[in-house]
Short mmCIF file of the C-alpha atoms (twelve columns), coordinates in Angstrom:
data_MODEL
# 
_entry.id   MODEL 
# 
loop_
_atom_site.group_PDB 
_atom_site.id 
_atom_site.type_symbol 
_atom_site.label_atom_id 
_atom_site.label_alt_id 
_atom_site.label_comp_id 
_atom_site.label_asym_id 
_atom_site.label_seq_id 
_atom_site.Cartn_x 
_atom_site.Cartn_y 
_atom_site.Cartn_z 
_atom_site.pdbx_PDB_model_num 
ATOM 1   C CA . MET A 1   157.184 173.155 96.476  1 
ATOM 2   C CA . GLY A 2   154.446 170.808 95.370  1 
ATOM 3   C CA . ARG A 3   151.103 170.459 97.290  1 
ATOM 4   C CA . PHE A 4   148.350 168.044 96.481  1 
ATOM 5   C CA . GLY A 5   145.179 166.678 97.909  1 
ATOM 6   C CA . LEU A 6   144.838 162.870 98.027  1 
ATOM 7   C CA . THR A 7   141.333 161.219 98.576  1 
ATOM 8   C CA . VAL A 8   141.352 157.552 98.914  1 
ATOM 9   C CA . VAL A 9   138.015 155.513 98.722  1 
ATOM 10  C CA . ARG A 10  137.375 151.910 99.254  1 
ATOM 11  C CA . HIS A 11  135.189 150.224 96.643  1 
ATOM 12  C CA . GLY A 12  131.496 149.569 97.344  1 
ATOM 13  C CA . GLU A 13  130.012 146.275 98.770  1 
ATOM 14  C CA . THR A 14  129.967 143.060 96.778  1 
ATOM 15  C CA . ARG A 15  128.108 139.870 97.631  1 
ATOM 16  C CA . TYR A 16  131.338 138.422 98.795  1 
ATOM 17  C CA . ASN A 17  131.821 141.207 101.249 1 
ATOM 18  C CA . LYS A 18  128.332 140.723 102.595 1 
ATOM 19  C CA . ASP A 19  129.012 136.921 102.922 1 
ATOM 20  C CA . LYS A 20  132.441 137.538 104.552 1 
ATOM 21  C CA . ILE A 21  134.274 135.724 101.662 1 
ATOM 22  C CA . LEU A 22  137.739 136.844 100.682 1 
ATOM 23  C CA . GLN A 23  138.109 138.160 97.192  1 
ATOM 24  C CA . GLY A 24  141.756 139.372 97.046  1 
ATOM 25  C CA . GLN A 25  142.877 139.563 93.428  1 
ATOM 26  C CA . GLY A 26  141.525 136.252 92.148  1 
ATOM 27  C CA . VAL A 27  137.780 136.901 92.567  1 
ATOM 28  C CA . ASP A 28  136.663 139.800 90.341  1 
ATOM 29  C CA . GLU A 29  133.180 140.320 91.657  1 
ATOM 30  C CA . PRO A 30  130.893 143.286 90.552  1 
ATOM 31  C CA . LEU A 31  129.256 145.558 93.045  1 
ATOM 32  C CA . SER A 32  126.035 144.405 94.733  1 
ATOM 33  C CA . ALA A 33  122.900 146.589 94.546  1 
ATOM 34  C CA . THR A 34  123.947 147.897 97.985  1 
ATOM 35  C CA . GLY A 35  127.469 148.616 96.637  1 
ATOM 36  C CA . PHE A 36  126.108 150.660 93.788  1 
ATOM 37  C CA . ARG A 37  124.063 152.741 96.267  1 
ATOM 38  C CA . GLN A 38  127.151 153.287 98.398  1 
ATOM 39  C CA . ALA A 39  129.194 154.332 95.383  1 
ATOM 40  C CA . ASP A 40  126.522 156.751 94.383  1 
ATOM 41  C CA . ALA A 41  126.375 158.162 98.045  1 
ATOM 42  C CA . ALA A 42  130.205 158.592 98.002  1 
ATOM 43  C CA . GLY A 43  129.898 160.312 94.650  1 
ATOM 44  C CA . LEU A 44  127.313 162.871 96.034  1 
ATOM 45  C CA . PHE A 45  129.534 163.384 99.112  1 
ATOM 46  C CA . LEU A 46  132.423 164.247 96.770  1 
ATOM 47  C CA . SER A 47  130.376 165.945 94.052  1 
ATOM 48  C CA . ASN A 48  131.903 169.432 94.757  1 
ATOM 49  C CA . VAL A 49  135.504 168.337 94.734  1 
ATOM 50  C CA . LYS A 50  137.267 169.205 91.479  1 
ATOM 51  C CA . PHE A 51  139.789 166.229 90.964  1 
ATOM 52  C CA . THR A 52  142.576 166.660 88.513  1 
ATOM 53  C CA . HIS A 53  143.572 162.938 88.416  1 
ATOM 54  C CA . VAL A 54  141.689 159.723 89.163  1 
ATOM 55  C CA . PHE A 55  143.315 156.310 89.719  1 
ATOM 56  C CA . SER A 56  141.657 153.088 90.429  1 
ATOM 57  C CA . SER A 57  142.487 149.489 90.936  1 
ATOM 58  C CA . ASP A 58  141.789 147.483 87.806  1 
ATOM 59  C CA . LEU A 59  139.569 144.999 89.578  1 
ATOM 60  C CA . LEU A 60  135.831 145.369 88.615  1 
ATOM 61  C CA . ARG A 61  134.504 146.366 92.147  1 
ATOM 62  C CA . ALA A 62  136.901 149.364 92.233  1 
ATOM 63  C CA . LYS A 63  136.356 150.324 88.563  1 
ATOM 64  C CA . GLN A 64  132.645 150.380 89.045  1 
ATOM 65  C CA . THR A 65  132.982 152.479 92.240  1 
ATOM 66  C CA . ALA A 66  135.217 155.005 90.491  1 
ATOM 67  C CA . ALA A 67  132.771 155.349 87.623  1 
ATOM 68  C CA . SER A 68  129.889 155.912 89.936  1 
ATOM 69  C CA . ILE A 69  131.833 158.594 91.847  1 
ATOM 70  C CA . LEU A 70  132.735 160.491 88.788  1 
ATOM 71  C CA . GLY A 71  129.233 160.216 87.394  1 
ATOM 72  C CA . LYS A 72  127.905 162.221 90.401  1 
ATOM 73  C CA . ASN A 73  130.701 164.830 90.180  1 
ATOM 74  C CA . LYS A 74  129.910 168.339 89.033  1 
ATOM 75  C CA . PHE A 75  133.355 169.182 87.647  1 
ATOM 76  C CA . CYS A 76  135.021 166.044 86.221  1 
ATOM 77  C CA . LYS A 77  132.442 163.625 84.675  1 
ATOM 78  C CA . ASP A 78  134.674 163.156 81.727  1 
ATOM 79  C CA . LEU A 79  138.002 162.911 83.538  1 
ATOM 80  C CA . GLU A 80  139.830 159.696 82.313  1 
ATOM 81  C CA . VAL A 81  140.262 157.035 85.035  1 
ATOM 82  C CA . LYS A 82  143.778 155.437 85.004  1 
ATOM 83  C CA . TYR A 83  143.751 151.778 86.164  1 
ATOM 84  C CA . ASP A 84  146.773 150.633 88.010  1 
ATOM 85  C CA . GLN A 85  147.566 147.081 89.235  1 
ATOM 86  C CA . ARG A 86  149.568 148.573 92.140  1 
ATOM 87  C CA . LEU A 87  146.187 149.521 93.736  1 
ATOM 88  C CA . ARG A 88  144.874 145.891 93.758  1 
ATOM 89  C CA . GLU A 89  143.734 144.221 96.934  1 
ATOM 90  C CA . ARG A 90  146.201 142.074 98.846  1 
ATOM 91  C CA . LYS A 91  146.631 138.790 97.270  1 
ATOM 92  C CA . TYR A 92  145.330 135.964 99.556  1 
ATOM 93  C CA . GLY A 93  146.479 132.843 97.477  1 
ATOM 94  C CA . VAL A 94  144.697 129.678 98.516  1 
ATOM 95  C CA . ALA A 95  142.370 131.672 100.882 1 
ATOM 96  C CA . GLU A 96  140.713 133.586 97.974  1 
ATOM 97  C CA . GLY A 97  137.053 132.590 97.381  1 
ATOM 98  C CA . ARG A 98  136.831 131.122 100.873 1 
ATOM 99  C CA . PRO A 99  135.222 132.477 104.118 1 
ATOM 100 C CA . LEU A 100 137.178 134.869 106.291 1 
ATOM 101 C CA . ALA A 101 136.825 132.199 109.108 1 
ATOM 102 C CA . ASP A 102 138.970 129.946 107.037 1 
ATOM 103 C CA . LEU A 103 141.799 132.421 106.841 1 
ATOM 104 C CA . LYS A 104 141.582 132.909 110.619 1 
ATOM 105 C CA . ALA A 105 141.721 129.116 111.060 1 
ATOM 106 C CA . MET A 106 144.850 128.814 108.869 1 
ATOM 107 C CA . ALA A 107 146.475 131.656 110.817 1 
ATOM 108 C CA . LYS A 108 145.652 129.851 114.137 1 
ATOM 109 C CA . ASP A 109 147.021 126.530 112.848 1 
ATOM 110 C CA . ALA A 110 150.229 128.289 111.843 1 
ATOM 111 C CA . GLY A 111 150.541 129.934 115.272 1 
ATOM 112 C CA . GLU A 112 150.171 133.353 113.817 1 
ATOM 113 C CA . GLN A 113 147.885 136.309 114.050 1 
ATOM 114 C CA . CYS A 114 145.400 137.383 111.348 1 
ATOM 115 C CA . PRO A 115 145.757 139.575 109.274 1 
ATOM 116 C CA . SER A 116 149.583 139.445 109.452 1 
ATOM 117 C CA . PHE A 117 149.322 135.744 108.499 1 
ATOM 118 C CA . THR A 118 150.164 135.024 104.799 1 
ATOM 119 C CA . PRO A 119 148.459 131.996 103.232 1 
ATOM 120 C CA . SER A 120 150.183 129.928 100.591 1 
ATOM 121 C CA . GLY A 121 150.414 131.865 97.340  1 
ATOM 122 C CA . GLY A 122 149.386 135.117 99.033  1 
ATOM 123 C CA . GLU A 123 151.285 138.490 99.543  1 
ATOM 124 C CA . THR A 124 153.120 139.377 102.674 1 
ATOM 125 C CA . LEU A 125 152.273 142.652 104.384 1 
ATOM 126 C CA . ASP A 126 155.703 143.836 103.375 1 
ATOM 127 C CA . GLU A 127 154.931 143.201 99.653  1 
ATOM 128 C CA . VAL A 128 151.626 145.020 99.937  1 
ATOM 129 C CA . ARG A 129 153.435 147.953 101.588 1 
ATOM 130 C CA . GLU A 130 155.962 147.968 98.906  1 
ATOM 131 C CA . ARG A 131 153.228 148.314 96.165  1 
ATOM 132 C CA . ALA A 132 151.777 151.159 98.178  1 
ATOM 133 C CA . ARG A 133 155.010 152.913 98.607  1 
ATOM 134 C CA . ASN A 134 155.762 152.522 94.907  1 
ATOM 135 C CA . PHE A 135 152.461 153.952 93.821  1 
ATOM 136 C CA . PHE A 136 152.707 156.861 96.258  1 
ATOM 137 C CA . GLU A 137 156.061 157.886 95.155  1 
ATOM 138 C CA . PHE A 138 154.797 157.784 91.560  1 
ATOM 139 C CA . LEU A 139 152.085 160.245 92.660  1 
ATOM 140 C CA . CYS A 140 154.663 162.587 94.299  1 
ATOM 141 C CA . GLN A 141 156.784 162.384 91.180  1 
ATOM 142 C CA . LEU A 142 153.733 163.288 89.064  1 
ATOM 143 C CA . VAL A 143 153.059 166.432 91.150  1 
ATOM 144 C CA . VAL A 144 156.666 167.484 91.117  1 
ATOM 145 C CA . GLN A 145 156.608 167.191 87.236  1 
ATOM 146 C CA . LEU A 146 153.319 169.162 87.083  1 
ATOM 147 C CA . VAL A 147 154.893 171.983 89.077  1 
ATOM 148 C CA . GLN A 148 158.053 172.063 87.040  1 
ATOM 149 C CA . LYS A 149 156.158 172.055 83.788  1 
ATOM 150 C CA . GLU A 150 153.930 175.009 85.001  1 
ATOM 151 C CA . GLN A 151 156.988 176.944 86.056  1 
ATOM 152 C CA . ASP A 152 158.793 176.333 82.878  1 
ATOM 153 C CA . LYS A 153 155.775 177.457 80.976  1 
ATOM 154 C CA . SER A 154 155.110 180.597 82.837  1 
ATOM 155 C CA . GLY A 155 158.336 181.451 84.627  1 
ATOM 156 C CA . ALA A 156 156.186 182.136 87.705  1 
ATOM 157 C CA . ALA A 157 154.353 180.354 90.391  1 
ATOM 158 C CA . SER A 158 151.117 180.188 88.278  1 
ATOM 159 C CA . LYS A 159 149.013 177.162 88.987  1 
ATOM 160 C CA . SER A 160 146.408 176.875 86.288  1 
ATOM 161 C CA . SER A 161 145.609 173.306 87.230  1 
ATOM 162 C CA . GLY A 162 145.082 174.078 90.843  1 
ATOM 163 C CA . THR A 163 141.923 173.984 92.943  1 
ATOM 164 C CA . SER A 164 140.931 176.491 95.617  1 
ATOM 165 C CA . GLN A 165 141.310 175.108 99.099  1 
ATOM 166 C CA . GLU A 166 137.917 176.411 100.077 1 
ATOM 167 C CA . GLN A 167 136.218 174.332 97.328  1 
ATOM 168 C CA . PHE A 168 138.301 171.249 98.032  1 
ATOM 169 C CA . VAL A 169 137.764 170.832 101.790 1 
ATOM 170 C CA . PHE A 170 133.913 171.242 101.646 1 
ATOM 171 C CA . PRO A 171 132.927 167.657 102.055 1 
ATOM 172 C CA . TRP A 172 134.826 167.066 105.271 1 
ATOM 173 C CA . SER A 173 134.506 170.485 106.874 1 
ATOM 174 C CA . ASN A 174 131.926 169.154 109.301 1 
ATOM 175 C CA . HIS A 175 134.394 166.367 110.449 1 
ATOM 176 C CA . CYS A 176 137.242 168.449 111.735 1 
ATOM 177 C CA . SER A 177 137.699 171.789 113.325 1 
ATOM 178 C CA . GLU A 178 138.224 174.934 111.301 1 
ATOM 179 C CA . GLY A 179 141.628 175.379 113.121 1 
ATOM 180 C CA . GLU A 180 142.718 171.894 111.809 1 
ATOM 181 C CA . LEU A 181 141.736 172.846 108.159 1 
ATOM 182 C CA . SER A 182 143.358 176.290 108.343 1 
ATOM 183 C CA . SER A 183 146.647 175.266 110.071 1 
ATOM 184 C CA . GLU A 184 147.147 171.651 109.001 1 
ATOM 185 C CA . SER A 185 145.984 172.148 105.416 1 
ATOM 186 C CA . GLY A 186 147.606 175.432 104.962 1 
ATOM 187 C CA . GLY A 187 144.748 177.789 104.943 1 
ATOM 188 C CA . SER A 188 141.907 178.338 102.484 1 
ATOM 189 C CA . SER A 189 143.811 180.787 100.390 1 
ATOM 190 C CA . GLU A 190 146.401 178.175 99.265  1 
ATOM 191 C CA . ILE A 191 146.197 176.472 95.893  1 
ATOM 192 C CA . LEU A 192 146.698 172.653 95.169  1 
ATOM 193 C CA . ASP A 193 148.920 171.681 92.377  1 
ATOM 194 C CA . ALA A 194 146.909 168.503 91.872  1 
ATOM 195 C CA . ASN A 195 143.936 166.883 93.474  1 
ATOM 196 C CA . VAL A 196 143.933 163.208 93.327  1 
ATOM 197 C CA . LEU A 197 141.172 160.574 93.825  1 
ATOM 198 C CA . VAL A 198 142.240 156.948 94.340  1 
ATOM 199 C CA . VAL A 199 139.791 154.017 94.533  1 
ATOM 200 C CA . SER A 200 141.209 150.839 96.072  1 
ATOM 201 C CA . HIS A 201 140.533 148.030 98.576  1 
ATOM 202 C CA . GLY A 202 140.223 147.524 102.370 1 
ATOM 203 C CA . ALA A 203 143.365 145.493 103.306 1 
ATOM 204 C CA . TYR A 204 145.506 147.487 100.796 1 
ATOM 205 C CA . MET A 205 144.353 150.796 102.157 1 
ATOM 206 C CA . ARG A 206 145.063 149.776 105.731 1 
ATOM 207 C CA . ASN A 207 148.641 148.898 104.742 1 
ATOM 208 C CA . TRP A 208 148.993 152.151 102.765 1 
ATOM 209 C CA . ILE A 209 147.911 154.220 105.770 1 
ATOM 210 C CA . ASP A 210 150.174 152.215 108.085 1 
ATOM 211 C CA . TYR A 211 153.061 153.123 105.767 1 
ATOM 212 C CA . PHE A 212 152.078 156.859 105.881 1 
ATOM 213 C CA . VAL A 213 152.026 156.699 109.698 1 
ATOM 214 C CA . SER A 214 155.011 154.408 110.468 1 
ATOM 215 C CA . ASP A 215 157.351 155.368 107.684 1 
ATOM 216 C CA . LEU A 216 156.298 158.958 106.820 1 
ATOM 217 C CA . ASN A 217 155.232 160.312 110.150 1 
ATOM 218 C CA . CYS A 218 151.760 161.329 108.831 1 
ATOM 219 C CA . THR A 219 149.881 163.660 111.164 1 
ATOM 220 C CA . LEU A 220 146.608 162.239 112.286 1 
ATOM 221 C CA . PRO A 221 143.482 163.938 113.475 1 
ATOM 222 C CA . ALA A 222 143.583 164.503 117.291 1 
ATOM 223 C CA . ASP A 223 140.489 162.496 118.074 1 
ATOM 224 C CA . LEU A 224 141.517 159.365 116.207 1 
ATOM 225 C CA . THR A 225 141.731 156.378 118.282 1 
ATOM 226 C CA . LYS A 226 144.254 153.458 117.801 1 
ATOM 227 C CA . SER A 227 141.525 150.968 116.889 1 
ATOM 228 C CA . GLN A 228 140.093 153.402 114.329 1 
ATOM 229 C CA . MET A 229 143.586 153.772 112.760 1 
ATOM 230 C CA . SER A 230 144.082 149.959 112.436 1 
ATOM 231 C CA . SER A 231 140.638 149.051 111.348 1 
ATOM 232 C CA . VAL A 232 139.539 148.228 107.657 1 
ATOM 233 C CA . SER A 233 137.533 150.924 106.068 1 
ATOM 234 C CA . PRO A 234 133.852 150.280 105.550 1 
ATOM 235 C CA . ASN A 235 132.787 150.070 101.883 1 
ATOM 236 C CA . THR A 236 133.222 153.476 100.235 1 
ATOM 237 C CA . GLY A 237 134.821 154.791 103.299 1 
ATOM 238 C CA . VAL A 238 136.594 158.068 102.462 1 
ATOM 239 C CA . SER A 239 140.027 159.060 103.728 1 
ATOM 240 C CA . HIS A 240 141.538 162.418 102.869 1 
ATOM 241 C CA . PHE A 241 145.213 163.689 103.060 1 
ATOM 242 C CA . ILE A 242 147.153 166.831 102.146 1 
ATOM 243 C CA . VAL A 243 150.685 166.094 100.917 1 
ATOM 244 C CA . LYS A 244 153.325 168.788 100.790 1 
ATOM 245 C CA . LEU A 245 156.675 168.287 99.022  1 
ATOM 246 C CA . GLU A 246 159.109 170.971 100.123 1 
ATOM 247 C CA . ASN A 247 161.474 171.935 97.293  1 
ATOM 248 C CA . GLY A 248 160.328 168.898 95.360  1 
ATOM 249 C CA . ASN A 249 161.833 166.567 97.971  1 
ATOM 250 C CA . LEU A 250 160.135 163.144 97.262  1 
ATOM 251 C CA . LEU A 251 161.973 161.494 100.208 1 
ATOM 252 C CA . LYS A 252 160.392 163.625 102.930 1 
ATOM 253 C CA . PRO A 253 156.822 164.360 102.156 1 
ATOM 254 C CA . GLU A 254 154.777 166.211 104.811 1 
ATOM 255 C CA . ILE A 255 151.440 164.335 105.086 1 
ATOM 256 C CA . THR A 256 148.344 165.453 107.081 1 
ATOM 257 C CA . CYS A 257 145.360 163.167 107.417 1 
ATOM 258 C CA . VAL A 258 142.334 165.300 107.471 1 
ATOM 259 C CA . CYS A 259 139.871 162.506 107.915 1 
ATOM 260 C CA . LEU A 260 140.143 158.617 107.920 1 
ATOM 261 C CA . ASN A 261 137.566 156.149 106.768 1 
ATOM 262 C CA . GLN A 262 134.791 158.633 106.809 1 
ATOM 263 C CA . ASP A 263 131.389 157.003 106.395 1 
ATOM 264 C CA . SER A 264 128.890 159.716 107.171 1 
ATOM 265 C CA . HIS A 265 127.536 159.676 103.571 1 
ATOM 266 C CA . LEU A 266 126.161 156.065 104.192 1 
ATOM 267 C CA . VAL A 267 123.775 156.989 107.066 1 
ATOM 268 C CA . ASN A 268 120.786 157.077 104.556 1 
ATOM 269 C CA . VAL A 269 121.882 154.218 102.484 1 
ATOM 270 C CA . GLY A 270 121.260 151.664 105.021 1 
ATOM 271 C CA . ALA A 271 122.665 150.413 108.413 1 
ATOM 272 C CA . GLU A 272 124.093 147.235 106.736 1 
ATOM 273 C CA . CYS A 273 126.346 149.539 104.503 1 
ATOM 274 C CA . VAL A 274 128.171 151.188 107.518 1 
ATOM 275 C CA . ALA A 275 128.921 147.799 109.092 1 
ATOM 276 C CA . SER A 276 130.523 145.867 106.286 1 
ATOM 277 C CA . LYS A 277 134.296 145.901 106.962 1 
ATOM 278 C CA . VAL A 278 135.480 142.534 105.551 1 
ATOM 279 C CA . PHE A 279 138.494 142.837 103.317 1 
# 
């Protein structure tokens, strides 16, 4: 059986986020001063988590956020970040570099609802979901291979690359009950085969989480509302999942969401940081 932690973080704010302008894939803006403060705050929030793998979108705003998070980490400052195009934001075609209001007007003119509307040259939601599915299956395969390699090497269930559950859940222990952590996450005595950090984008993450819930029957926190589940993460919002692969079965992963779009680390950064939820 493979078991891994998955922490997904949205990039920090850019000036385009603040001005409600779509970036998508074609606008490669750096973080704003506020965005760097958010990324540092997320890094402090996650500073006690020992990640074994870090993946990031190859767009600058995500790369800078990943670097800031690792720079604050007590265990993995030197861990290599793998940049992956599958983690890029949704492509918005002709709407990129234009105000969000323009996208909404395009959708209205087409008689469709935003954000399901696809502007000319953009990606459909199904195409974004396919990217998310492909990347997640890659992660699952990675963990299965790690477990197999460890078993082949030791002939036993040794997990030298694992991380104690107690150390791992520390940042979000205040955001879910002890019962949730012990039963849903398997108890503090269990070991993770891998502990993955992913830095990506708002619309992409929303589609990924929808894939988890709709296609893979992800278990959600009991107090999560429907609007919270469908909303775009704030900049540097943190979501955390535990993924179990029974007998290495990649087709039926058991996924538990421990927290979704957590932004408590932004309280002392500034009120504007918590509110920015533009794609």
